[in-house]
mmCIF file of C-alpha atoms in Angstrom:
data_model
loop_
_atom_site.group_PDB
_atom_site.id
_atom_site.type_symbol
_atom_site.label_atom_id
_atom_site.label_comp_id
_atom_site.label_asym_id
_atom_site.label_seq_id
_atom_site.Cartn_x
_atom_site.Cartn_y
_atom_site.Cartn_z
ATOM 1 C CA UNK A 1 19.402 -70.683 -120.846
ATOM 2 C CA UNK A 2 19.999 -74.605 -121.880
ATOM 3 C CA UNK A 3 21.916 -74.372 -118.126
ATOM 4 C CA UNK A 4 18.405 -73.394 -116.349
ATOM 5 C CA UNK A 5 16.146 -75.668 -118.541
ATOM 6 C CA UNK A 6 17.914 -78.663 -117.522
ATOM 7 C CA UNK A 7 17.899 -77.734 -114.167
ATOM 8 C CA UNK A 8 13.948 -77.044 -114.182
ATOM 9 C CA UNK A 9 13.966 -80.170 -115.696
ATOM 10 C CA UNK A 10 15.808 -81.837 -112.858
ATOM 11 C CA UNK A 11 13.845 -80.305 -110.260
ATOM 12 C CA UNK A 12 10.645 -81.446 -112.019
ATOM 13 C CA UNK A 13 11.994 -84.848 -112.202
ATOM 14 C CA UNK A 14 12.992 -85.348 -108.821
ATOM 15 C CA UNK A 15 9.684 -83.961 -107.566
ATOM 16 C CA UNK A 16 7.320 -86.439 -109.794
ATOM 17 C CA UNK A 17 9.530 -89.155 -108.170
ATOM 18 C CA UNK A 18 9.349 -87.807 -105.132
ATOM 19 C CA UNK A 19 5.006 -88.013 -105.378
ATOM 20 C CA UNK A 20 5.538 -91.387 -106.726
ATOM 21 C CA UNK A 21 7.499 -92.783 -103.053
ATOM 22 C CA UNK A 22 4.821 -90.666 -101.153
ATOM 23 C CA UNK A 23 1.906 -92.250 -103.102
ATOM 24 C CA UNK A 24 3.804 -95.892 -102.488
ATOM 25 C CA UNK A 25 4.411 -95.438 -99.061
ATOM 26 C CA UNK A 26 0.680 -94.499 -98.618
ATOM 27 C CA UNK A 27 -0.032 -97.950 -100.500
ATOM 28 C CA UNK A 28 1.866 -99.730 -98.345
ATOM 29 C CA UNK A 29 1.535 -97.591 -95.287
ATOM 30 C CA UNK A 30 5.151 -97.518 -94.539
ATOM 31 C CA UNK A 31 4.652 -96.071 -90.840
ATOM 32 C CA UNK A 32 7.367 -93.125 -89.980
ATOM 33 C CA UNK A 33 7.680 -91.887 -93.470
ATOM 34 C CA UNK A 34 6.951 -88.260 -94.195
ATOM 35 C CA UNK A 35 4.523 -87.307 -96.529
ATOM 36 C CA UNK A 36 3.191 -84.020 -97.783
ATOM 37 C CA UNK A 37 -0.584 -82.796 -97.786
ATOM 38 C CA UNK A 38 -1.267 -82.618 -101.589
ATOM 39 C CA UNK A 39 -0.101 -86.391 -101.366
ATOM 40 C CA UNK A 40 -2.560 -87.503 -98.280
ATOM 41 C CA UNK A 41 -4.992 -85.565 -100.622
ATOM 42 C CA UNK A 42 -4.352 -87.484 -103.411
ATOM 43 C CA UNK A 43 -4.481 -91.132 -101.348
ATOM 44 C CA UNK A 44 -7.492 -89.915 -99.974
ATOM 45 C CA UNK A 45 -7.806 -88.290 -95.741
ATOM 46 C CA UNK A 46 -10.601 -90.452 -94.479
ATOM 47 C CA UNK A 47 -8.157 -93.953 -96.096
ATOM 48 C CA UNK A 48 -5.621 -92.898 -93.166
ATOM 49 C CA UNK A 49 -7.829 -93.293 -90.159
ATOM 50 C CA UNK A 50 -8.565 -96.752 -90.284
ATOM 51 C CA UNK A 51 -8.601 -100.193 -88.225
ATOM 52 C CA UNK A 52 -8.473 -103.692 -89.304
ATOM 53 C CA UNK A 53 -7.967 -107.010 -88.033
ATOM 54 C CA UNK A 54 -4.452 -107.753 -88.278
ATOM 55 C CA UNK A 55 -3.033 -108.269 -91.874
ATOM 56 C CA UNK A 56 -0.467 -111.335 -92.590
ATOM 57 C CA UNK A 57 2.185 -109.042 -93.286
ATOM 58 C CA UNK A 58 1.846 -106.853 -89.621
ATOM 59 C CA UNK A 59 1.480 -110.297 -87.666
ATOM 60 C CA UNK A 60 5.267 -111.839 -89.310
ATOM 61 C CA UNK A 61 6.599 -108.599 -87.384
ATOM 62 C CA UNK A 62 4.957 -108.893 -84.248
ATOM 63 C CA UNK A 63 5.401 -113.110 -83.944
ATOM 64 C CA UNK A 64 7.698 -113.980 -81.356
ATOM 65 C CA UNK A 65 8.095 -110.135 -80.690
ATOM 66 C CA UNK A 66 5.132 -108.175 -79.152
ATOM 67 C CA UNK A 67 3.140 -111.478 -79.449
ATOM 68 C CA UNK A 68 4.989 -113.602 -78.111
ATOM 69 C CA UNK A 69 4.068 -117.448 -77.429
ATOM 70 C CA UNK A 70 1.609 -117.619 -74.394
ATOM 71 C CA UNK A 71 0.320 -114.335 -75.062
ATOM 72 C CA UNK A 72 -3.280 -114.010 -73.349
ATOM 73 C CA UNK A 73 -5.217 -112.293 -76.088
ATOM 74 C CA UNK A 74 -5.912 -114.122 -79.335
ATOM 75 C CA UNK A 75 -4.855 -112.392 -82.504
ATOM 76 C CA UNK A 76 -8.415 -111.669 -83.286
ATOM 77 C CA UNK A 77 -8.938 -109.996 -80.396
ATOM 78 C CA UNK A 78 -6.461 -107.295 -82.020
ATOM 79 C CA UNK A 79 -6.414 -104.707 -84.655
ATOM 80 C CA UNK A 80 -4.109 -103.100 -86.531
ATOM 81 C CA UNK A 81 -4.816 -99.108 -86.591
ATOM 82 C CA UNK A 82 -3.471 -96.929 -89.011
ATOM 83 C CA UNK A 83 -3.211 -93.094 -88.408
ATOM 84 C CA UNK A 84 -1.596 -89.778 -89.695
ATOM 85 C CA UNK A 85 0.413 -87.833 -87.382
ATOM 86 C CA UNK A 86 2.330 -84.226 -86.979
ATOM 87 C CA UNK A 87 5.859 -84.110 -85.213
ATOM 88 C CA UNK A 88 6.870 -80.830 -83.399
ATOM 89 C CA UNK A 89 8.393 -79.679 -86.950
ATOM 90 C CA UNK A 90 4.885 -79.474 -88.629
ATOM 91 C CA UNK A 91 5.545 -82.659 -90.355
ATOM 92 C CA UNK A 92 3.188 -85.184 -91.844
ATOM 93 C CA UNK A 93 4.261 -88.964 -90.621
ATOM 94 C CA UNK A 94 2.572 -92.109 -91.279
ATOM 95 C CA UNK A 95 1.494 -93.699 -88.198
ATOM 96 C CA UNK A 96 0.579 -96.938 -86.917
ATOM 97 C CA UNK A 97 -0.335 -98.985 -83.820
ATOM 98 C CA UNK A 98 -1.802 -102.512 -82.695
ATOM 99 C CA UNK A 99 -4.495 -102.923 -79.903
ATOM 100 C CA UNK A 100 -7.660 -104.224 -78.771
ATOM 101 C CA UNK A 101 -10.766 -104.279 -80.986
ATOM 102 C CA UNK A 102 -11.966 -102.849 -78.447
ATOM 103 C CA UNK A 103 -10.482 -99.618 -78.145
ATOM 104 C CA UNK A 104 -9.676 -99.782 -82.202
ATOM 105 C CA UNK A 105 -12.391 -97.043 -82.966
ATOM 106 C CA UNK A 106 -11.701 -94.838 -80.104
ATOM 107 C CA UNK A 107 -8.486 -94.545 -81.414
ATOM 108 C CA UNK A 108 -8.949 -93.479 -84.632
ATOM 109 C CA UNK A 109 -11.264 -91.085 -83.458
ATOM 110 C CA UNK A 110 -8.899 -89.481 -80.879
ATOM 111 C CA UNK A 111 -5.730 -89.542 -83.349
ATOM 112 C CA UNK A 112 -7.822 -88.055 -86.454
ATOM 113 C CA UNK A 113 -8.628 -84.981 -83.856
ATOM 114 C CA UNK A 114 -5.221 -85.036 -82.916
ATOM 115 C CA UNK A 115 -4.266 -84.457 -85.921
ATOM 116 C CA UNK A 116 -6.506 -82.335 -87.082
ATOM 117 C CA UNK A 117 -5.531 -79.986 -84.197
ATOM 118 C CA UNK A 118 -1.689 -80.902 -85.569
ATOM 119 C CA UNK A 119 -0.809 -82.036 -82.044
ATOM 120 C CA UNK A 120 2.737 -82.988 -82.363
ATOM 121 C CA UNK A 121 3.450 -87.163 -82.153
ATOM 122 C CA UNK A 122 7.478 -87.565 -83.080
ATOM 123 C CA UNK A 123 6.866 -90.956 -84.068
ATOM 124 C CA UNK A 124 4.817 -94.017 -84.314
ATOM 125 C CA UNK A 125 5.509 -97.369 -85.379
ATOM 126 C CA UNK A 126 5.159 -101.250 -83.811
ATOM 127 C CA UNK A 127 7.138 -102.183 -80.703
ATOM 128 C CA UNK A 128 8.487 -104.386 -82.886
ATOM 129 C CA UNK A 129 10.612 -102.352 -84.808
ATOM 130 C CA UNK A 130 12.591 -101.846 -81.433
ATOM 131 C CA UNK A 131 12.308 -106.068 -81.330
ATOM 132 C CA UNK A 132 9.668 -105.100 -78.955
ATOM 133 C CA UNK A 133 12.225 -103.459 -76.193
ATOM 134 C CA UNK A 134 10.243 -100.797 -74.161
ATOM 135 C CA UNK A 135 13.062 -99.178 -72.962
ATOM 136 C CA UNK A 136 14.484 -98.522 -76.417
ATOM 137 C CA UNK A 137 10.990 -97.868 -77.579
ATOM 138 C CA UNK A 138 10.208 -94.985 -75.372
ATOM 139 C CA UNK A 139 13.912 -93.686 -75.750
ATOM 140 C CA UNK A 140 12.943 -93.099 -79.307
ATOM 141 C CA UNK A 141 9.877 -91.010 -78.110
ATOM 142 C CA UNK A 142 7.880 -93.817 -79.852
ATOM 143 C CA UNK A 143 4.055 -93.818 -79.178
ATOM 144 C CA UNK A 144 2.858 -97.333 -79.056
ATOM 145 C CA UNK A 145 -0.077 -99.509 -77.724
ATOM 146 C CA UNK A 146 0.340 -103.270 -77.521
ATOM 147 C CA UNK A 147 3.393 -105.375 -76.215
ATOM 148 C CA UNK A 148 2.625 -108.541 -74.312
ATOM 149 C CA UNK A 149 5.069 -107.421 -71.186
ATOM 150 C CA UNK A 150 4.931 -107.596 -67.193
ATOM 151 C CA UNK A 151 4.667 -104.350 -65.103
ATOM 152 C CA UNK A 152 7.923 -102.635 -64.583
ATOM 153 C CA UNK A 153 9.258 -104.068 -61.692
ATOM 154 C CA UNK A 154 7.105 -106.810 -61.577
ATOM 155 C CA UNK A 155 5.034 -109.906 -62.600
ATOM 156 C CA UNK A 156 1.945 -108.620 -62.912
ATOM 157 C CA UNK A 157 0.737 -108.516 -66.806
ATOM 158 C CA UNK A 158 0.722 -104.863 -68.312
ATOM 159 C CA UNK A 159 -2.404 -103.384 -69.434
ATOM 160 C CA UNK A 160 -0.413 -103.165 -72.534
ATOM 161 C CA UNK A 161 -0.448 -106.582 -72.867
ATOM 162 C CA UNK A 162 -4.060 -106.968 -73.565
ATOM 163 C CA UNK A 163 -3.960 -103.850 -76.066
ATOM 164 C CA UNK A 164 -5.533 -101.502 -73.643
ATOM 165 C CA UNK A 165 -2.990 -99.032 -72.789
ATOM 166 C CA UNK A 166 -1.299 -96.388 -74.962
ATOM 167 C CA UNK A 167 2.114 -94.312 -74.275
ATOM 168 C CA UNK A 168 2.156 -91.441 -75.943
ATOM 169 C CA UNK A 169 5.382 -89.750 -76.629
ATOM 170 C CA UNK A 170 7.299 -91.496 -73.591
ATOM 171 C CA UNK A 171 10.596 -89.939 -73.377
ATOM 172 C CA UNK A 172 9.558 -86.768 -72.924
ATOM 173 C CA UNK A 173 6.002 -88.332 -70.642
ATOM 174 C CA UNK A 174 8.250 -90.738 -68.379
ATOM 175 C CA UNK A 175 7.165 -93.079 -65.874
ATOM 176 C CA UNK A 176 8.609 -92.140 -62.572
ATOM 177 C CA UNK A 177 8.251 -93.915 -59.020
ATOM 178 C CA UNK A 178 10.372 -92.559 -55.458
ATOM 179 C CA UNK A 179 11.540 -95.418 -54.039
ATOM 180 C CA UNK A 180 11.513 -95.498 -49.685
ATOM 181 C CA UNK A 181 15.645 -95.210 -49.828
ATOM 182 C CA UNK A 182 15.024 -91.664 -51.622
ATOM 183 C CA UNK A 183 15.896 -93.045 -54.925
ATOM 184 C CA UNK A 184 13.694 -92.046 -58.058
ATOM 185 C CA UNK A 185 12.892 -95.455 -61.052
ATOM 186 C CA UNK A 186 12.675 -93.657 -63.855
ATOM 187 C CA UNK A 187 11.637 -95.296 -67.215
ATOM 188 C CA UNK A 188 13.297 -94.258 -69.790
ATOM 189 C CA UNK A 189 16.261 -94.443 -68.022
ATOM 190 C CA UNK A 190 17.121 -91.590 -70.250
ATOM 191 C CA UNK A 191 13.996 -89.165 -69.679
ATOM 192 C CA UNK A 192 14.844 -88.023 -66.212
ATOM 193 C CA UNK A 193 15.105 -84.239 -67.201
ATOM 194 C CA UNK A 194 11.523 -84.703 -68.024
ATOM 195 C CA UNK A 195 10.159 -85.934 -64.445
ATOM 196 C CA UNK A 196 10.124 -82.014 -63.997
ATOM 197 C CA UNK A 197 6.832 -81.238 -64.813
ATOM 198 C CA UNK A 198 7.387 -77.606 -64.591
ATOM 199 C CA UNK A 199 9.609 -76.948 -66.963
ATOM 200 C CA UNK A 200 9.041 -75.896 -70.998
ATOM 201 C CA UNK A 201 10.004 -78.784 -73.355
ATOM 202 C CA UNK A 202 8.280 -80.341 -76.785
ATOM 203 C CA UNK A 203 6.011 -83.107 -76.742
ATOM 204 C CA UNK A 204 5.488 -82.379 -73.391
ATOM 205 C CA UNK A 205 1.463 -84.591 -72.387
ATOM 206 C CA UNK A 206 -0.356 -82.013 -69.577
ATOM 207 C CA UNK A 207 -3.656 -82.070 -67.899
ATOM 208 C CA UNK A 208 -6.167 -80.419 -69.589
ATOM 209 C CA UNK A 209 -3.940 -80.277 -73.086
ATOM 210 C CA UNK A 210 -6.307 -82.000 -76.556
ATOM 211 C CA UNK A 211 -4.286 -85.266 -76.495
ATOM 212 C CA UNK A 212 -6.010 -85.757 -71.902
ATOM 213 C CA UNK A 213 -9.055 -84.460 -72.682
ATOM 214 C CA UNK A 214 -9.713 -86.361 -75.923
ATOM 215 C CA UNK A 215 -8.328 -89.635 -74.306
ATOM 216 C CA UNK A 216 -10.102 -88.665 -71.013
ATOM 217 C CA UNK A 217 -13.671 -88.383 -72.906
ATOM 218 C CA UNK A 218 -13.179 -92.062 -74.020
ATOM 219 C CA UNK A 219 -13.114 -93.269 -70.835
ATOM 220 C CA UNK A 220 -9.198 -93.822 -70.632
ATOM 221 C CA UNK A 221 -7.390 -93.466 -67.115
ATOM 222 C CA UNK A 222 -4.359 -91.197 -67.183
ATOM 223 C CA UNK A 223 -0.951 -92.571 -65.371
ATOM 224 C CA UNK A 224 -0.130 -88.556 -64.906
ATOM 225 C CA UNK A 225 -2.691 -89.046 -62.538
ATOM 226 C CA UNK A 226 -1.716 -91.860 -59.838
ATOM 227 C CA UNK A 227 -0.430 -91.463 -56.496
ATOM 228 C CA UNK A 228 2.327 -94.697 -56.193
ATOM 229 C CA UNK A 229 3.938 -93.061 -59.414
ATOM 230 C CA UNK A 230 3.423 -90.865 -62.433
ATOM 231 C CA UNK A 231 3.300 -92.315 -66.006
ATOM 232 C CA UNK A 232 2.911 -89.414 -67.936
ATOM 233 C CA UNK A 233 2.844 -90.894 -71.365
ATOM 234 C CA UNK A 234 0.404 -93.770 -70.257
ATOM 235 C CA UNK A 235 -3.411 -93.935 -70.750
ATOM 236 C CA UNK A 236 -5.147 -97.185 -70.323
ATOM 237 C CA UNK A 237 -9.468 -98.596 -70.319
#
């Protein structure tokens, strides 16, 4: 009996501590941990579909990263968005993403119905955490928005760059483009199972699925769309 009360007790423990991290993380908004329900409930829903100009603490990461020195937009001209997400396991992540104040309110809108429709996102957090590497980005299947970066293949600015684009779940959404020697670019260089559009997978982005048509209604162009090349993940204003 003593046995079975200390391990209630245990058990008890562990789970107040385990509120308490939730609770902090939601303080902090420590994007990509995993939180529970009662928790978000307890922080408060509508507090975890926000925008704001860029805090102090989210512009140290991004400096010579993501905003790097000659970047075209001013830091003013970006927000910081904060979101709640659901990954294929039915998982509650925090979420976050920088881009322009001018899309900052359609994308809270769009991820709060995302969300509410538990359409799974494996993971989102700054460009920066991947020292603002695409490639190893979108090999993490890490949605993301702005990263001051040239076309693939080219010198021409990204919309990304300005905030404007967003790449939702790119490893399994690649970019693709057949080259004239019968070659196929794929990026990431690791996602070319996925070019196959026909096949079942997770986190697989199709026309007509919530995460288009919400995207879609704002006004956003879809890469899954273009002729030259397919960018699956990619949706840009």
């Amino acid at each position: 009996m003593r046995r079975l009360l200390t391990l209630l007790l245990a058990v008890m423990l562990a789970s107040a501590v385990s509120a308490q991290t939730a609770q902090q993380a939601l303080r902090e908004w420590k994007a990509g941990t995993r939180v529970s329900l009662k928790a978000v409930e307890e922080y408060g829903l509508e507090r975890c579909f926000a925008s704001e100009e860029i805090p102090e603490s989210v512009y140290r990461r991004m400096r010579g990263r993501s905003f790097k020195e000659g970047t075209a937009v001013r830091r003013a001209d970006l927000r910081y968005v904060r979101v709640l997400h659901y990954d294929d396991g039915g998982h509650i992540l925090l979420g976050e993403l920088v881009c322009n104040r001018m899309i900052a309110a359609d994308l809270v809108e769009i991820f709060r119905k995302l969300f509410d429709a538990r359409y799974p996102i494996e993971r989102m957090v700054l460009i920066d955490d991947y020292n603002a590497d695409d490639e190893l980005s979108m090999r993490a299947n890490n949605t993301s928005a702005f990263c001051y970066r040239a076309v693939a293949g080219s010198r021409k600015l990204s919309a990304h760059s300005r905030g404007m684009a967003v790449d939702i779940n790119p490893l399994y959404n690649p970019y693709y483009r057949d080259r004239k020697d019968g070659t196929r670019q794929v990026r990431p260089a690791t996602a070319a199972g996925y070019c196959d559009r026909s096949k079942p997978f997770a986190y697989k982005l199709t026309r007509g699925d919530l995460c288009h048509r919400l995207f879609t209604q704002h006004g956003f162009r879809w890469g899954g769309s273009w002729r030259s090349c397919k960018d699956f993940q990619h949706f840009e204003k």
